[in-house]
Structures are given as C-alpha cells and as structure tokens.
PDB file of C-alpha atoms in Angstrom:
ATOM      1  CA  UNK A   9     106.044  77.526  96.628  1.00 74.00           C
ATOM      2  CA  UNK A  10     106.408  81.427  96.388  1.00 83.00           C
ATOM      3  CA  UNK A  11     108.534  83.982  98.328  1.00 90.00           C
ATOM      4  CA  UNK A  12     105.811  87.224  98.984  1.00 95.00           C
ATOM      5  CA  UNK A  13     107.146  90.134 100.081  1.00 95.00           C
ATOM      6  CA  UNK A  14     104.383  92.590 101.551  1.00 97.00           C
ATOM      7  CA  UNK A  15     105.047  96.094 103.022  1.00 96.00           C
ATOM      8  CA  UNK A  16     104.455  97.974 105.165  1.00 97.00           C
ATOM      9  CA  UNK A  17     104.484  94.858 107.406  1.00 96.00           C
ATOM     10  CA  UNK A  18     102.624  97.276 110.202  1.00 96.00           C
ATOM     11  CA  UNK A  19     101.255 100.680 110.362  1.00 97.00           C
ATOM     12  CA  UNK A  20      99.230 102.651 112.803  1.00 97.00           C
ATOM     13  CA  UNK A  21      96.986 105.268 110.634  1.00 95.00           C
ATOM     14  CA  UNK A  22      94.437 107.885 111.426  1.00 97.00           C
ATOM     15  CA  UNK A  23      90.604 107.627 111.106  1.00 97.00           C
ATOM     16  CA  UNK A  24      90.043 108.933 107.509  1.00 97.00           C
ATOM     17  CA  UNK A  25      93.173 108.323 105.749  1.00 97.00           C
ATOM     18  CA  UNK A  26      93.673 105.996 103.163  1.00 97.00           C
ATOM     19  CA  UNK A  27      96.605 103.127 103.086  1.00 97.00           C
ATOM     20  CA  UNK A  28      98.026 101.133 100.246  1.00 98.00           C
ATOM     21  CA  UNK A  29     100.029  97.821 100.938  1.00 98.00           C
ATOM     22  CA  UNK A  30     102.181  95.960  98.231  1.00 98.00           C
ATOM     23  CA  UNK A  31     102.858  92.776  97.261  1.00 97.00           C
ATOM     24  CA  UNK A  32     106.031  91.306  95.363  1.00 97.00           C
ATOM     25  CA  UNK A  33     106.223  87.945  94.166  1.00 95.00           C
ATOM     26  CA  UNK A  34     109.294  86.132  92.871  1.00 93.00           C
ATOM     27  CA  UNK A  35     107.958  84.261  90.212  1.00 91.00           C
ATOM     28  CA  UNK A  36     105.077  84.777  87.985  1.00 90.00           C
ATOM     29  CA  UNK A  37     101.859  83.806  89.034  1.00 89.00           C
ATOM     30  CA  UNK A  38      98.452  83.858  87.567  1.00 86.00           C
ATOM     31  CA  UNK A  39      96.467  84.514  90.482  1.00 85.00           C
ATOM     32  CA  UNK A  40      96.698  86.612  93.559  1.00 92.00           C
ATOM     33  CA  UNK A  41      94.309  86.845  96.321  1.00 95.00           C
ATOM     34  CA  UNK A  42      93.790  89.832  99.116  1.00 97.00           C
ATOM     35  CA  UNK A  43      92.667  88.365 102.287  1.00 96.00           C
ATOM     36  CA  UNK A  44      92.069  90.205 106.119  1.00 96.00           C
ATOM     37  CA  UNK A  45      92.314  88.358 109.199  1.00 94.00           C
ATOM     38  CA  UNK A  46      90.585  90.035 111.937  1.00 91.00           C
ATOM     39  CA  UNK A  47      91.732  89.577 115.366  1.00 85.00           C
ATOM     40  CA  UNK A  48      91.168  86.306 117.164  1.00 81.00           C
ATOM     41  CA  UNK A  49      89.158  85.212 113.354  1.00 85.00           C
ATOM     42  CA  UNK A  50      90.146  83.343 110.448  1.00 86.00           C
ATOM     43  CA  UNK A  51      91.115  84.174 107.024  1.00 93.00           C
ATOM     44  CA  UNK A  52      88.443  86.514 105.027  1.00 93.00           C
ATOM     45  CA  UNK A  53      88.824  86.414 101.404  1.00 94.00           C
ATOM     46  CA  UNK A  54      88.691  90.074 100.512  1.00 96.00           C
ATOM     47  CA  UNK A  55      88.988  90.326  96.239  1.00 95.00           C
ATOM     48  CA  UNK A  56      90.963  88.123  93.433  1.00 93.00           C
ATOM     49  CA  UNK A  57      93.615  90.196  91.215  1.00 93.00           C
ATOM     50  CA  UNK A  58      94.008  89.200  88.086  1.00 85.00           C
ATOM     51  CA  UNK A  59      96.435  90.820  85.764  1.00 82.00           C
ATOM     52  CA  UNK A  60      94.885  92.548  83.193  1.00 80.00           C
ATOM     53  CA  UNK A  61      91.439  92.809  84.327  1.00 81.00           C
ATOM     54  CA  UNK A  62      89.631  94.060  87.082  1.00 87.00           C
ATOM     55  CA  UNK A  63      89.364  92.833  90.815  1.00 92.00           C
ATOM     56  CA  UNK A  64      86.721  90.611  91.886  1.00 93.00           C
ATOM     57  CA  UNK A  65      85.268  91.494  94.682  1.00 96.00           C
ATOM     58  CA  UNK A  66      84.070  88.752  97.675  1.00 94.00           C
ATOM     59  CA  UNK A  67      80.434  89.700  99.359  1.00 93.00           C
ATOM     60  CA  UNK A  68      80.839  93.090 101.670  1.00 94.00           C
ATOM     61  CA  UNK A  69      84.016  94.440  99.775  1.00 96.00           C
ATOM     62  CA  UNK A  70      83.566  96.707  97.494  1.00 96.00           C
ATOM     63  CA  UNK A  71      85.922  98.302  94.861  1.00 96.00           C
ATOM     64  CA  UNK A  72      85.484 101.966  96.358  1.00 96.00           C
ATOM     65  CA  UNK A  73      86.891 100.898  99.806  1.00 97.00           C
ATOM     66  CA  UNK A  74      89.427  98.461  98.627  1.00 97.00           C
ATOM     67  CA  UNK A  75      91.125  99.712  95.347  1.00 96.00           C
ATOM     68  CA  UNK A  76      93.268  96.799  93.947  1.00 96.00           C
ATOM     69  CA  UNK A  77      95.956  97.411  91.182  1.00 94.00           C
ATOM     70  CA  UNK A  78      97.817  94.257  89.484  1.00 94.00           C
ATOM     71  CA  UNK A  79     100.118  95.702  86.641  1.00 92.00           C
ATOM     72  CA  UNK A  80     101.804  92.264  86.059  1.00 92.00           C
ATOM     73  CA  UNK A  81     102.384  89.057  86.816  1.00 92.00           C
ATOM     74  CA  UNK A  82     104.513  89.691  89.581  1.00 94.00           C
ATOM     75  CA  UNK A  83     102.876  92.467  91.935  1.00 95.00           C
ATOM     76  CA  UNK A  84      99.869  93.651  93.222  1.00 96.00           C
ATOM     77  CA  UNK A  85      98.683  96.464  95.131  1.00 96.00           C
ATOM     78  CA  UNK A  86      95.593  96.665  97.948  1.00 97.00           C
ATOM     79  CA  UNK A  87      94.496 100.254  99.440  1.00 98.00           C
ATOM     80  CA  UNK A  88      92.253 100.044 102.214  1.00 98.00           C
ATOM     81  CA  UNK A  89      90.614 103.952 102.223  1.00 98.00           C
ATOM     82  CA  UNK A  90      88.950 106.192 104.392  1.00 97.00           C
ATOM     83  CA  UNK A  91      89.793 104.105 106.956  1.00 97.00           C
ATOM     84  CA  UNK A  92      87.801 103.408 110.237  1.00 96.00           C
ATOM     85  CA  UNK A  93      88.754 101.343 113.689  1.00 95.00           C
ATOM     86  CA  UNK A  94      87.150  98.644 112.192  1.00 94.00           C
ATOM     87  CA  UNK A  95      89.906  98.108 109.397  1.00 96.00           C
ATOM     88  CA  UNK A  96      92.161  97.114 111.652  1.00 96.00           C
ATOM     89  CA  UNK A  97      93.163  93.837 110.730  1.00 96.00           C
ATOM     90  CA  UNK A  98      96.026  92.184 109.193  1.00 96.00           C
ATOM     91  CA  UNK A  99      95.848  92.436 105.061  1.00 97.00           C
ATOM     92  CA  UNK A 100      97.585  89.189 103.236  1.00 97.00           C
ATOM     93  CA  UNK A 101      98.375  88.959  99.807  1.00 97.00           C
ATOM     94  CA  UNK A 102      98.452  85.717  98.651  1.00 96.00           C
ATOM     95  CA  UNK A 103      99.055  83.286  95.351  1.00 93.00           C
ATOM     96  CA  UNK A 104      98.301  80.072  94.308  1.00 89.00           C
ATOM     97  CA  UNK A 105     100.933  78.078  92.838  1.00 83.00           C
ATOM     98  CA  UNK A 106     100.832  74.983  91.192  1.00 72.00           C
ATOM     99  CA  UNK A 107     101.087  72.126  93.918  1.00 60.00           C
ATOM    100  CA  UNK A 108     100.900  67.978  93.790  1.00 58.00           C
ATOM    101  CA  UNK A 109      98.321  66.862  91.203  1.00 56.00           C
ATOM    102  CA  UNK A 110      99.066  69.836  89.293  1.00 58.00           C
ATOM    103  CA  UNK A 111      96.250  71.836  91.399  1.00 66.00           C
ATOM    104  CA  UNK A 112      96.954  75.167  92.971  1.00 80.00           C
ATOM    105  CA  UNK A 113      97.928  75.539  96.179  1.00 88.00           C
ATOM    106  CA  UNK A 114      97.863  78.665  98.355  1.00 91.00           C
ATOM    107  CA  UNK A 115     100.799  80.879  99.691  1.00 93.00           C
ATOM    108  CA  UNK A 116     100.706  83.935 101.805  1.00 95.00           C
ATOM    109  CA  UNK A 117     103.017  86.893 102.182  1.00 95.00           C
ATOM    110  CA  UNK A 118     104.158  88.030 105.659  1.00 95.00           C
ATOM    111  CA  UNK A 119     101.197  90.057 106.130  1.00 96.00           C
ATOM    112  CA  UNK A 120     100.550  94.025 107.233  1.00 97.00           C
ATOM    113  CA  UNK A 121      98.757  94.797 110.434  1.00 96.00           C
ATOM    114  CA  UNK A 122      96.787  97.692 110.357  1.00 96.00           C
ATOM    115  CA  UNK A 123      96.110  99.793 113.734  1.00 96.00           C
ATOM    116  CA  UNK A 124      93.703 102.708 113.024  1.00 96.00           C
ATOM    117  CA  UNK A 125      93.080 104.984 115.496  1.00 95.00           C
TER     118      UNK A 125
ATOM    119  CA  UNK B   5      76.010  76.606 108.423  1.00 60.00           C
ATOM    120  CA  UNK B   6      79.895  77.397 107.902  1.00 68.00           C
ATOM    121  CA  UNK B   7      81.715  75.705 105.026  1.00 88.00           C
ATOM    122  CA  UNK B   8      84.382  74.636 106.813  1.00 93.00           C
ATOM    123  CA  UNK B   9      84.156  73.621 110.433  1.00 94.00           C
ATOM    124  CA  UNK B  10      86.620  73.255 112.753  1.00 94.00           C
ATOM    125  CA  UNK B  11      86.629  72.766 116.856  1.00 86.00           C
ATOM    126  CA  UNK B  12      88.501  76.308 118.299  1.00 81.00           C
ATOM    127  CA  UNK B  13      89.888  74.792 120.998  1.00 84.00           C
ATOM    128  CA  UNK B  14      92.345  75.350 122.481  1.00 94.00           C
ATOM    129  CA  UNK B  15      93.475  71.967 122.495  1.00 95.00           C
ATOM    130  CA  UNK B  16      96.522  70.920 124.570  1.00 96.00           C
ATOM    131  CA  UNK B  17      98.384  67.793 124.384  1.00 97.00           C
ATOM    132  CA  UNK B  18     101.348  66.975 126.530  1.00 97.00           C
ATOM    133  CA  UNK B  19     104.831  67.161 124.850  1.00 97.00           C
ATOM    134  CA  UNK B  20     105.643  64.040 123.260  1.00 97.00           C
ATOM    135  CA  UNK B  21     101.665  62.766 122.811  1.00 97.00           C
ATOM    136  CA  UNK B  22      99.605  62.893 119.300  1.00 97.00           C
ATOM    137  CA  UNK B  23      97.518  66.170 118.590  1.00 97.00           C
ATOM    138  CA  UNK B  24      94.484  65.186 116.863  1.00 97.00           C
ATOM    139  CA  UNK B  25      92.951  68.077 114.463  1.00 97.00           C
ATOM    140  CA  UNK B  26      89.472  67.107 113.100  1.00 96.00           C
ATOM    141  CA  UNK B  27      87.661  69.365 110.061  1.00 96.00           C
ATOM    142  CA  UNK B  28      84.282  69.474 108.135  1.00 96.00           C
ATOM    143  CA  UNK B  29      83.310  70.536 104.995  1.00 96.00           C
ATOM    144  CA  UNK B  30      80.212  71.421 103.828  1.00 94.00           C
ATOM    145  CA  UNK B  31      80.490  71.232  99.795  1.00 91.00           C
ATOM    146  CA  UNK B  32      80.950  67.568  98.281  1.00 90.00           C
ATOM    147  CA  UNK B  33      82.435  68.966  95.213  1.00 87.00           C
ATOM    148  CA  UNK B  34      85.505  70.041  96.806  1.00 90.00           C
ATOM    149  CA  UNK B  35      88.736  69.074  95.116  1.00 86.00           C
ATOM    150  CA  UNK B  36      91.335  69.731  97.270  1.00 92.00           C
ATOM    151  CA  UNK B  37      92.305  69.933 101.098  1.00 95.00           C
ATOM    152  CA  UNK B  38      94.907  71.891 102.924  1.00 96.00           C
ATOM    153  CA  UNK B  39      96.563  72.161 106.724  1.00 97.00           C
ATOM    154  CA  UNK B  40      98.200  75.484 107.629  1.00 97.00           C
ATOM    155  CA  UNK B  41      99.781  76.292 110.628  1.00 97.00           C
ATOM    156  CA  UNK B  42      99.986  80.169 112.113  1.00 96.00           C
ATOM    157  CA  UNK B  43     102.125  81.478 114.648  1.00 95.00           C
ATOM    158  CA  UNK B  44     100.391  83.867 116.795  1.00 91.00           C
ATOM    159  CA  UNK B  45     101.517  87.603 114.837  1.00 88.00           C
ATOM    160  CA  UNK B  46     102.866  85.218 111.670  1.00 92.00           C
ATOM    161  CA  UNK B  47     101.346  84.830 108.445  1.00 93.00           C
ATOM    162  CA  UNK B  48      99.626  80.733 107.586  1.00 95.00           C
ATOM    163  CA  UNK B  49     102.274  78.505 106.311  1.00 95.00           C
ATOM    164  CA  UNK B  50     101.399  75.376 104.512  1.00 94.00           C
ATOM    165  CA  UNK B  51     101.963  71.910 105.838  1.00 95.00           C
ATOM    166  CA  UNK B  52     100.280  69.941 104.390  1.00 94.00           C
ATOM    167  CA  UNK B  53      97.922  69.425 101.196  1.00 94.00           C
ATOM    168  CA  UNK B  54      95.600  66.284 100.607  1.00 94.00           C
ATOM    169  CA  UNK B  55      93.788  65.269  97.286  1.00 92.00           C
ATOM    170  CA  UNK B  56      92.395  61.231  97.503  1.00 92.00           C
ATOM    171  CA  UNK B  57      90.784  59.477 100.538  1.00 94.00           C
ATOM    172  CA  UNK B  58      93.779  58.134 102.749  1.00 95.00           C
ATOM    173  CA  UNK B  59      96.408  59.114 104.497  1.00 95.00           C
ATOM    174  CA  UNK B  60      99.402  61.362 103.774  1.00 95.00           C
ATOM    175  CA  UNK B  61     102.235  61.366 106.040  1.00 96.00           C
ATOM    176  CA  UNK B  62     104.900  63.995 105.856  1.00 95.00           C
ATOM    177  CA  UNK B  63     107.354  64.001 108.869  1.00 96.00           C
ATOM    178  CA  UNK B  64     105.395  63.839 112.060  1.00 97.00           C
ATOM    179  CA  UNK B  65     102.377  65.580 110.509  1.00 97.00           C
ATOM    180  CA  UNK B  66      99.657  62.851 108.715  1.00 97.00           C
ATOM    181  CA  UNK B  67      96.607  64.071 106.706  1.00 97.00           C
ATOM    182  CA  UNK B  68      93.489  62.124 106.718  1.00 97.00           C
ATOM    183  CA  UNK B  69      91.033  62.663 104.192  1.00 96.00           C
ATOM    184  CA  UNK B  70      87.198  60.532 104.034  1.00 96.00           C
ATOM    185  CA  UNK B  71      85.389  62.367 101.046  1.00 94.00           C
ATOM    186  CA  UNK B  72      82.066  60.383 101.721  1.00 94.00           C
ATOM    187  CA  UNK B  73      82.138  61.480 105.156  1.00 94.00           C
ATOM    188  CA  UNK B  74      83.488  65.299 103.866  1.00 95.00           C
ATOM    189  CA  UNK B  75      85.940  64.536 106.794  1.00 95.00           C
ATOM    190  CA  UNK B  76      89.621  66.013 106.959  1.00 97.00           C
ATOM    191  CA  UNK B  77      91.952  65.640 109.633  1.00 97.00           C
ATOM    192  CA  UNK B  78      95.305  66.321 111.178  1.00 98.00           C
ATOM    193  CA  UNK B  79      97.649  64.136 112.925  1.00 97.00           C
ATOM    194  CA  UNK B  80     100.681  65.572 115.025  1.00 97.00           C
ATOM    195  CA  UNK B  81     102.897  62.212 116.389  1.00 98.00           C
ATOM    196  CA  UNK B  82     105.783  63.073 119.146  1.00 97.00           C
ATOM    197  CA  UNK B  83     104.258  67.245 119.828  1.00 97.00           C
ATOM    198  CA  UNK B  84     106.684  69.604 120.572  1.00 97.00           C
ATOM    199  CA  UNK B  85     106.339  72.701 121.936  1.00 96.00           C
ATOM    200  CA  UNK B  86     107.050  74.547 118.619  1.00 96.00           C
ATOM    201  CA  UNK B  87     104.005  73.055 117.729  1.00 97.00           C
ATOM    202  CA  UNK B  88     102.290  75.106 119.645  1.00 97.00           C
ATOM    203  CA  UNK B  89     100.029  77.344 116.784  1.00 96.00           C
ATOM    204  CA  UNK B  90      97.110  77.658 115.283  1.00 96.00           C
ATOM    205  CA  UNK B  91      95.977  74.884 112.700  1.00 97.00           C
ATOM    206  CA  UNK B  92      93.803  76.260 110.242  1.00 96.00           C
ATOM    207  CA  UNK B  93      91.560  73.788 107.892  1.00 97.00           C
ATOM    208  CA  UNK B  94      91.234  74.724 104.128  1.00 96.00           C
ATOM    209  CA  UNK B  95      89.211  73.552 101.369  1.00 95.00           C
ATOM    210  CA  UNK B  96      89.651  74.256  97.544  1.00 91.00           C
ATOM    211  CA  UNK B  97      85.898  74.364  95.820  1.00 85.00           C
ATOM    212  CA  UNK B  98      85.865  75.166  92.518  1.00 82.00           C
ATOM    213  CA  UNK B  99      88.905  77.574  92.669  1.00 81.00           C
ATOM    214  CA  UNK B 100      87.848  79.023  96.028  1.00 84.00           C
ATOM    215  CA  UNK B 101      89.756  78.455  98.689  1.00 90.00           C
ATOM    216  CA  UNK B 102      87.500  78.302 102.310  1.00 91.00           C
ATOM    217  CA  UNK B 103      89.011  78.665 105.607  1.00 94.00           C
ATOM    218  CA  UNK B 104      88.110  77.396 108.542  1.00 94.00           C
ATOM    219  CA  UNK B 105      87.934  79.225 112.126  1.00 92.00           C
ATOM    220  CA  UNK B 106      91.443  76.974 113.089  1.00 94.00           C
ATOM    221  CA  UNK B 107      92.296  75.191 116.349  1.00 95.00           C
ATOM    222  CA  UNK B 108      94.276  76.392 118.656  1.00 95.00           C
ATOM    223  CA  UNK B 109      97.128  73.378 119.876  1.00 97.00           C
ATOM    224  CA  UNK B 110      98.876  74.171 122.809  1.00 97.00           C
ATOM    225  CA  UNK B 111     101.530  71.814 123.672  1.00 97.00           C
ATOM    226  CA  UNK B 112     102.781  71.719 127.646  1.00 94.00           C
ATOM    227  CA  UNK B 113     105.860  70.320 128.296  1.00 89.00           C
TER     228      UNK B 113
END
C-alpha cells in the first residue's frame, strides 16, 4: 500500500476561479491517477500522470480545464480552472502499487471536496 | 451497457447475517478484480483484490470470482454495523481500472 496525502481536503470557491489540489506520496510510484466522484456517483477517472510526460486525458477532460503537473515520482498536482457549480465534486489522487501477483493495485488519497458557488 | 455493473441498493442485512455483494463485468480480458469499501464523506479503501476463479477469504470478507460467467462477488459473514458503507466493484482491463456505481449495505442492529 501507499500513504497519500491530498490538500486542501475541502474548499468552497467562487464561480470563475481556478483551484489546484496536491498530492504527496510516500514512496515512489510510477503511476498516479486523478479521479472525481460526483455526489451520490461513482469514481470518474479524470487523467493519468506520468512523470516526465504529459497527462492523459479520459473522454470529456481536457488539458485546458484540468492542468496536471507531476515533477517526480512522488507528487502530483491537479487544478480544476474557471470553475463552475458543476465542479463540485470530490477530486482523488490516486496510485497503483504493486499488489499479489505482482499486478497493480489501486490506492486513493483522502480526497478534496470542492463546493463552488 | 456499463462495464461494470453493480445493484445500488441499498441493501440491508441484519447485524450478525451475511451481506451478499454481486458484480458484472463487461470485458473478458480483464485481469484483475477489486472490492473497496467507502464511508459516506471518506475516500475508497481496499479490501479486497481477486485474480483466479475461486474464492478468497480474508477475515469475514470472501471474494468470489467466475471468469466464464465475468461474475465477481462479495461476501460479508457475522455484519456489523461498521459495515455499514458503500461497496464499490472494480475491474483492472488492460491497465484501466473501471468502477462500478457501488452498493450501498446498511446493516441494522
């Protein structure tokens, strides 16, 4: 497993404004994962941050709305701009660790909930 | 037709009874098979992870996996009332990880 730390853990933000979340890791991982739950929905699979290249993006996100940064192997960034009422959601970072059978298994940081007014 | 399928519920079992989760999957090339359960305002946390047709018991949680039948499922023996959560079904295929909707389990004493 993996201890994620994500912050802010909530926010309320205005209509307009743009909001970026972080994501620590304590160990090294390969692959990171930004997902958004939606209230009362399941998990939505927002981008994959790989360090050293760019984001890739999941159908209906784009790059322009939801800038992603991963500098190392340890962190990544997610900004969620000009934000509307529909953005609010909780944002979770995630990575996949190396589990039984040597296949990768998915952890998920504490998660930010996003109120935009 | 949704990758993974799962019933939303809610699903209550008395305390002390077996909670029976059921999940389908849609791609036969799927590799591996996860259970996670969230607390309402909590992030998913993993119980459970499932590879080869059979069963997998950990604690009072057992994972049932039927590959022909692209068939997972949950088993909760003795339920508790901190069992009380949402289950949520995933599936690994081909390095993506699908969720399902989740059940809700409520447990009444």
């Amino acid at each position: 497993s993996a201890v994620i730390s994500q912050k802010p853990s909530r926010d309320i933000c205005q209509r307009g404004t743009s909001l970026t979340i972080q994501c620590q890791v304590d160990s090294q991982v390969t692959m990171m994962f930004w997902y958004r739950q939606q209230p009362g929905q399941s998990l939505t699979l927002i981008a994959t941050a790989n360090q050293g290249s760019e984001a890739t993006y999941e159908s209906g996100f784009v790059i322009d709305k939801f800038p992603i940064s991963r500098p190392n192997l340890t962190f990544s960034t997610l900004t969620v701009s000009n934000m509307s009422p529909e953005d609010s959601s909780i944002y979770l970072c995630s990575v996949e660790t190396s589990g039984d059978m040597n296949t990768g298994e998915l952890f998920f940081g504490e998660g930010s909930r996003l109120t935009v007014l | 037709q949704k990758e993974v399928e799962q019933n939303s519920g809610p699903l209550s079992v008395p305390e002390g009874a077996i909670a029976s989760l059921n999940c389908t999957y849609s791609d036969r090339g799927s590799q591996s098979f996860f259970w996670y359960r969230q607390y309402s305002g909590k992030s998913p946390e993993l119980i459970m992870s499932i590879y080869s047709n059979g069963d997998k018991e950990d604690g009072r949680f057992t994972a049932q996996l039927n590959k022909a039948s692209q068939y997972v499922s949950l088993l909760i023996r003795d339920s508790q009332p901190s069992d009380s959560a949402t289950y949520l079904c995933a599936v690994n295929s081909w390095g993506k990880f699908q969720f399902g909707a989740g059940t809700q389990v409520v447990v009444t004493p």
